[in-house]
Short mmCIF file of C-alpha atoms in Angstrom, two decimals:
data_model
loop_
_atom_site.label_atom_id
_atom_site.label_comp_id
_atom_site.label_asym_id
_atom_site.label_seq_id
_atom_site.Cartn_x
_atom_site.Cartn_y
_atom_site.Cartn_z
CA UNK A 1250 6.85 192.67 38.09
CA UNK A 1251 8.05 191.88 41.61
CA UNK A 1252 6.78 188.29 41.29
CA UNK A 1253 8.72 187.93 38.03
CA UNK A 1254 12.03 188.99 39.64
CA UNK A 1255 11.42 186.69 42.63
CA UNK A 1256 10.77 183.77 40.26
CA UNK A 1257 13.93 184.48 38.26
CA UNK A 1258 16.02 184.80 41.43
CA UNK A 1259 14.70 181.55 42.88
CA UNK A 1260 15.21 179.54 39.72
CA UNK A 1261 18.65 181.11 39.23
CA UNK A 1262 19.69 179.72 42.64
CA UNK A 1263 18.20 176.36 41.64
CA UNK A 1264 20.38 176.42 38.50
CA UNK A 1265 23.56 176.84 40.58
CA UNK A 1266 22.54 174.04 42.95
CA UNK A 1267 21.61 171.75 40.05
CA UNK A 1268 24.99 172.28 38.37
CA UNK A 1269 26.83 171.49 41.63
CA UNK A 1270 24.79 168.33 42.04
CA UNK A 1271 25.56 167.24 38.48
CA UNK A 1272 29.28 167.69 39.06
CA UNK A 1273 29.38 165.71 42.30
CA UNK A 1274 26.87 162.87 41.97
CA UNK A 1275 28.17 159.51 40.73
CA UNK A 1276 25.44 158.33 38.35
CA UNK A 1277 24.51 154.67 37.97
CA UNK A 1278 22.66 152.76 35.27
CA UNK A 1279 19.31 153.79 36.72
CA UNK A 1280 19.77 157.54 36.25
CA UNK A 1281 16.73 159.77 35.72
CA UNK A 1282 16.33 162.95 33.70
CA UNK A 1283 14.33 164.74 36.40
CA UNK A 1284 14.67 168.45 35.72
CA UNK A 1285 13.77 171.92 36.88
CA UNK A 1286 12.76 174.22 34.03
CA UNK A 1287 12.55 177.95 33.42
CA UNK A 1288 11.06 179.52 30.30
CA UNK A 1289 10.46 182.92 28.75
CA UNK A 1290 8.24 183.58 25.72
CA UNK A 1291 6.79 186.21 23.43
CA UNK A 1292 3.02 185.75 23.29
CA UNK A 1293 1.28 186.14 19.94
CA UNK A 1294 -2.53 186.25 19.86
CA UNK A 1295 -4.55 184.80 16.98
CA UNK A 1296 -8.24 184.16 16.29
CA UNK A 1297 -9.15 187.70 17.22
CA UNK A 1298 -11.67 190.19 15.80
CA UNK A 1299 -10.29 191.78 12.62
CA UNK A 1300 -10.24 195.28 14.14
CA UNK A 1301 -8.30 194.20 17.25
CA UNK A 1302 -4.53 194.73 17.17
CA UNK A 1303 -1.77 193.37 19.38
CA UNK A 1304 0.42 196.02 20.99
CA UNK A 1305 3.56 196.35 23.12
CA UNK A 1306 5.53 193.38 24.48
CA UNK A 1307 3.27 190.47 25.39
CA UNK A 1308 5.42 188.16 27.50
CA UNK A 1309 5.27 184.90 29.40
CA UNK A 1310 7.34 183.31 32.16
CA UNK A 1311 7.14 179.73 33.43
CA UNK A 1312 8.99 177.57 35.91
CA UNK A 1313 8.61 174.21 37.62
CA UNK A 1314 9.84 170.63 37.85
CA UNK A 1315 9.45 167.60 35.57
CA UNK A 1316 9.40 163.97 36.75
CA UNK A 1317 10.99 161.69 34.13
CA UNK A 1318 9.74 158.13 33.46
CA UNK A 1319 12.10 156.17 31.14
CA UNK A 1320 10.42 153.85 28.60
CA UNK A 1321 13.42 151.89 27.24
CA UNK A 1322 16.59 150.28 28.54
CA UNK A 1323 18.89 153.01 27.15
CA UNK A 1324 16.66 155.68 28.73
CA UNK A 1325 16.63 157.69 25.52
CA UNK A 1326 12.81 157.64 25.38
CA UNK A 1327 10.57 158.62 28.22
CA UNK A 1328 7.54 160.41 29.57
CA UNK A 1329 7.65 163.63 31.55
CA UNK A 1330 5.00 164.73 34.07
CA UNK A 1331 5.47 168.13 35.64
CA UNK A 1332 4.06 170.79 37.90
CA UNK A 1333 4.81 174.48 37.60
CA UNK A 1334 3.73 178.10 37.63
CA UNK A 1335 3.20 180.47 34.71
CA UNK A 1336 2.44 184.16 34.26
CA UNK A 1337 1.37 185.54 30.88
CA UNK A 1338 0.46 189.03 29.68
CA UNK A 1339 -1.34 189.91 26.45
CA UNK A 1340 -1.24 193.56 25.34
CA UNK A 1341 -3.72 194.85 22.76
CA UNK A 1342 -6.10 197.71 22.08
CA UNK A 1343 -8.96 195.79 23.72
CA UNK A 1344 -10.20 197.93 26.62
CA UNK A 1345 -12.15 196.27 29.44
CA UNK A 1346 -14.33 198.29 31.80
CA UNK A 1347 -15.76 196.83 34.98
CA UNK A 1348 -19.49 197.44 35.49
CA UNK A 1349 -22.10 196.11 37.98
CA UNK A 1350 -23.29 193.75 35.22
CA UNK A 1351 -19.79 192.47 34.46
CA UNK A 1352 -16.96 193.54 32.14
CA UNK A 1353 -17.75 195.54 29.02
CA UNK A 1354 -15.31 195.61 26.10
CA UNK A 1355 -14.39 198.04 23.36
CA UNK A 1356 -11.60 198.29 20.82
CA UNK A 1357 -10.17 201.79 20.89
CA UNK A 1358 -6.39 202.05 20.74
CA UNK A 1359 -6.75 205.50 19.16
CA UNK A 1360 -8.56 206.90 22.20
CA UNK A 1361 -7.00 210.14 23.43
CA UNK A 1362 -4.56 209.44 26.22
CA UNK A 1363 -4.42 205.67 25.54
CA UNK A 1364 -1.25 204.16 26.98
CA UNK A 1365 -1.67 200.38 27.28
CA UNK A 1366 -4.23 197.68 27.91
CA UNK A 1367 -3.60 194.08 28.85
CA UNK A 1368 -4.95 190.80 30.16
CA UNK A 1369 -2.71 188.99 32.65
CA UNK A 1370 -3.07 185.41 33.87
CA UNK A 1371 -1.38 183.45 36.66
CA UNK A 1372 -1.61 179.68 36.31
CA UNK A 1373 -0.76 176.36 37.90
CA UNK A 1374 0.56 174.25 35.02
CA UNK A 1375 0.91 170.51 34.39
CA UNK A 1376 3.09 169.64 31.36
CA UNK A 1377 2.80 166.09 29.95
CA UNK A 1378 5.64 165.24 27.55
CA UNK A 1379 6.78 162.43 25.29
CA UNK A 1380 10.57 162.75 25.40
CA UNK A 1381 13.45 161.70 23.16
CA UNK A 1382 17.11 162.48 24.02
CA UNK A 1383 20.55 161.00 23.33
CA UNK A 1384 21.77 161.20 26.93
CA UNK A 1385 23.85 158.60 28.78
CA UNK A 1386 24.47 157.88 32.46
CA UNK A 1387 27.51 160.19 32.58
CA UNK A 1388 26.73 162.73 29.83
CA UNK A 1389 24.26 165.41 30.85
CA UNK A 1390 24.74 167.60 27.75
CA UNK A 1391 22.57 166.12 25.01
CA UNK A 1392 20.10 166.81 22.21
CA UNK A 1393 16.40 166.59 23.02
CA UNK A 1394 12.99 166.69 21.40
CA UNK A 1395 10.12 166.89 23.87
CA UNK A 1396 6.53 167.20 22.66
CA UNK A 1397 3.20 166.91 24.39
CA UNK A 1398 0.32 168.66 26.09
CA UNK A 1399 0.18 171.30 28.80
CA UNK A 1400 -2.81 171.73 31.10
CA UNK A 1401 -3.21 174.95 33.07
CA UNK A 1402 -5.60 176.25 35.71
CA UNK A 1403 -5.93 180.04 35.88
CA UNK A 1404 -6.14 180.99 39.56
CA UNK A 1405 -5.84 184.72 38.88
CA UNK A 1406 -6.88 186.72 35.80
CA UNK A 1407 -6.87 190.50 35.54
CA UNK A 1408 -7.65 193.15 32.97
CA UNK A 1409 -5.82 196.47 33.18
CA UNK A 1410 -6.16 199.70 31.23
CA UNK A 1411 -3.77 202.65 31.61
CA UNK A 1412 -4.31 206.13 30.16
CA UNK A 1413 -2.98 209.62 30.77
CA UNK A 1414 -5.74 210.29 33.28
CA UNK A 1415 -5.45 207.10 35.36
CA UNK A 1416 -5.76 203.34 35.32
CA UNK A 1417 -8.34 200.67 35.96
CA UNK A 1418 -7.55 197.08 36.98
CA UNK A 1419 -9.91 194.34 38.10
CA UNK A 1420 -10.25 190.57 38.41
CA UNK A 1421 -11.78 189.27 35.17
CA UNK A 1422 -13.99 186.17 35.31
CA UNK A 1423 -14.44 186.14 31.52
CA UNK A 1424 -11.06 184.42 31.13
CA UNK A 1425 -11.06 180.63 30.63
CA UNK A 1426 -10.09 178.99 33.91
CA UNK A 1427 -9.04 175.65 32.39
CA UNK A 1428 -6.61 176.03 29.49
CA UNK A 1429 -4.81 173.42 27.43
CA UNK A 1430 -2.48 173.36 24.45
CA UNK A 1431 0.28 171.61 22.51
CA UNK A 1432 3.97 172.04 23.37
CA UNK A 1433 7.27 171.45 21.57
CA UNK A 1434 10.73 171.84 23.12
CA UNK A 1435 13.79 171.28 20.91
CA UNK A 1436 17.44 171.95 21.67
CA UNK A 1437 20.76 171.00 23.22
CA UNK A 1438 21.93 170.96 26.84
CA UNK A 1439 20.15 173.65 28.92
CA UNK A 1440 19.27 175.86 25.93
CA UNK A 1441 16.09 174.97 24.00
CA UNK A 1442 13.46 176.53 21.78
CA UNK A 1443 9.97 176.36 23.26
CA UNK A 1444 6.58 176.64 21.52
CA UNK A 1445 3.07 176.40 22.96
CA UNK A 1446 -0.22 176.69 21.05
CA UNK A 1447 -3.45 176.96 23.05
CA UNK A 1448 -6.23 174.69 21.77
CA UNK A 1449 -9.03 176.59 23.46
CA UNK A 1450 -9.43 180.36 23.61
CA UNK A 1451 -8.26 182.86 26.21
CA UNK A 1452 -11.79 184.27 26.72
CA UNK A 1453 -14.88 182.22 27.49
CA UNK A 1454 -17.20 181.37 24.64
CA UNK A 1455 -19.82 184.07 24.08
CA UNK A 1456 -17.75 186.98 25.47
CA UNK A 1457 -18.06 189.64 22.77
CA UNK A 1458 -16.86 193.01 21.56
CA UNK A 1459 -18.75 194.84 18.79
CA UNK A 1460 -21.03 191.77 18.42
CA UNK A 1461 -18.08 189.48 17.69
CA UNK A 1462 -16.63 186.79 19.95
CA UNK A 1463 -13.34 188.03 21.39
CA UNK A 1464 -11.76 184.57 21.31
CA UNK A 1465 -7.98 185.13 21.31
CA UNK A 1466 -5.88 181.98 20.87
CA UNK A 1467 -2.29 182.43 22.12
CA UNK A 1468 0.87 181.12 20.46
CA UNK A 1469 3.89 181.40 22.76
CA UNK A 1470 7.39 181.12 21.30
CA UNK A 1471 10.61 181.53 23.25
CA UNK A 1472 13.24 179.65 25.18
CA UNK A 1473 13.15 177.03 27.90
CA UNK A 1474 16.11 176.08 30.09
CA UNK A 1475 16.41 172.68 31.78
CA UNK A 1476 18.41 172.19 34.95
CA UNK A 1477 19.27 168.65 36.07
#
């Protein structure tokens, strides 16, 4: 949680700086929509074994910067290429236990003393967006529709189980390292609805529980805030 508060504090300071810059810079005809972004989501999980249930508040946070490449003279159409950081947690009744032969999984949310179980990933992200907006050189509040693809590399993945008698947490190599999915951002000014649907699965192919592939395909829905 400490990393989450540090991320929010940093991007909050960026928001103040970005607003000051917007108020003082005299734009010309060659303005760019380069932006910092900060997002928060609720993470749904689909394509899961029928007996597996999602539990608690599965959340996601993301932040980074987008480089804008205008495609027309009015600069209402463009491409966005970005680089950022994301952290995502997925809570369920899937329990992972670390063994000398690798992680072993069971589904047992009714186990006595069960508190919570989650998978958490930390990623370097690269959003690629096709962008439409009705902005002008001196109007930075505008409607936007941005859609595209997001690539992510998982540099840290952990499973954690907490019960009344203790907790177990370990680095989990069964999580897909390279992830990719479709994105859609729609809104006005800094406030926008964000959706991301992963095209591959959270767990590697062949990782099983009760003789079924675990899979898990996330759908993240929330808000994304852009800061010029």
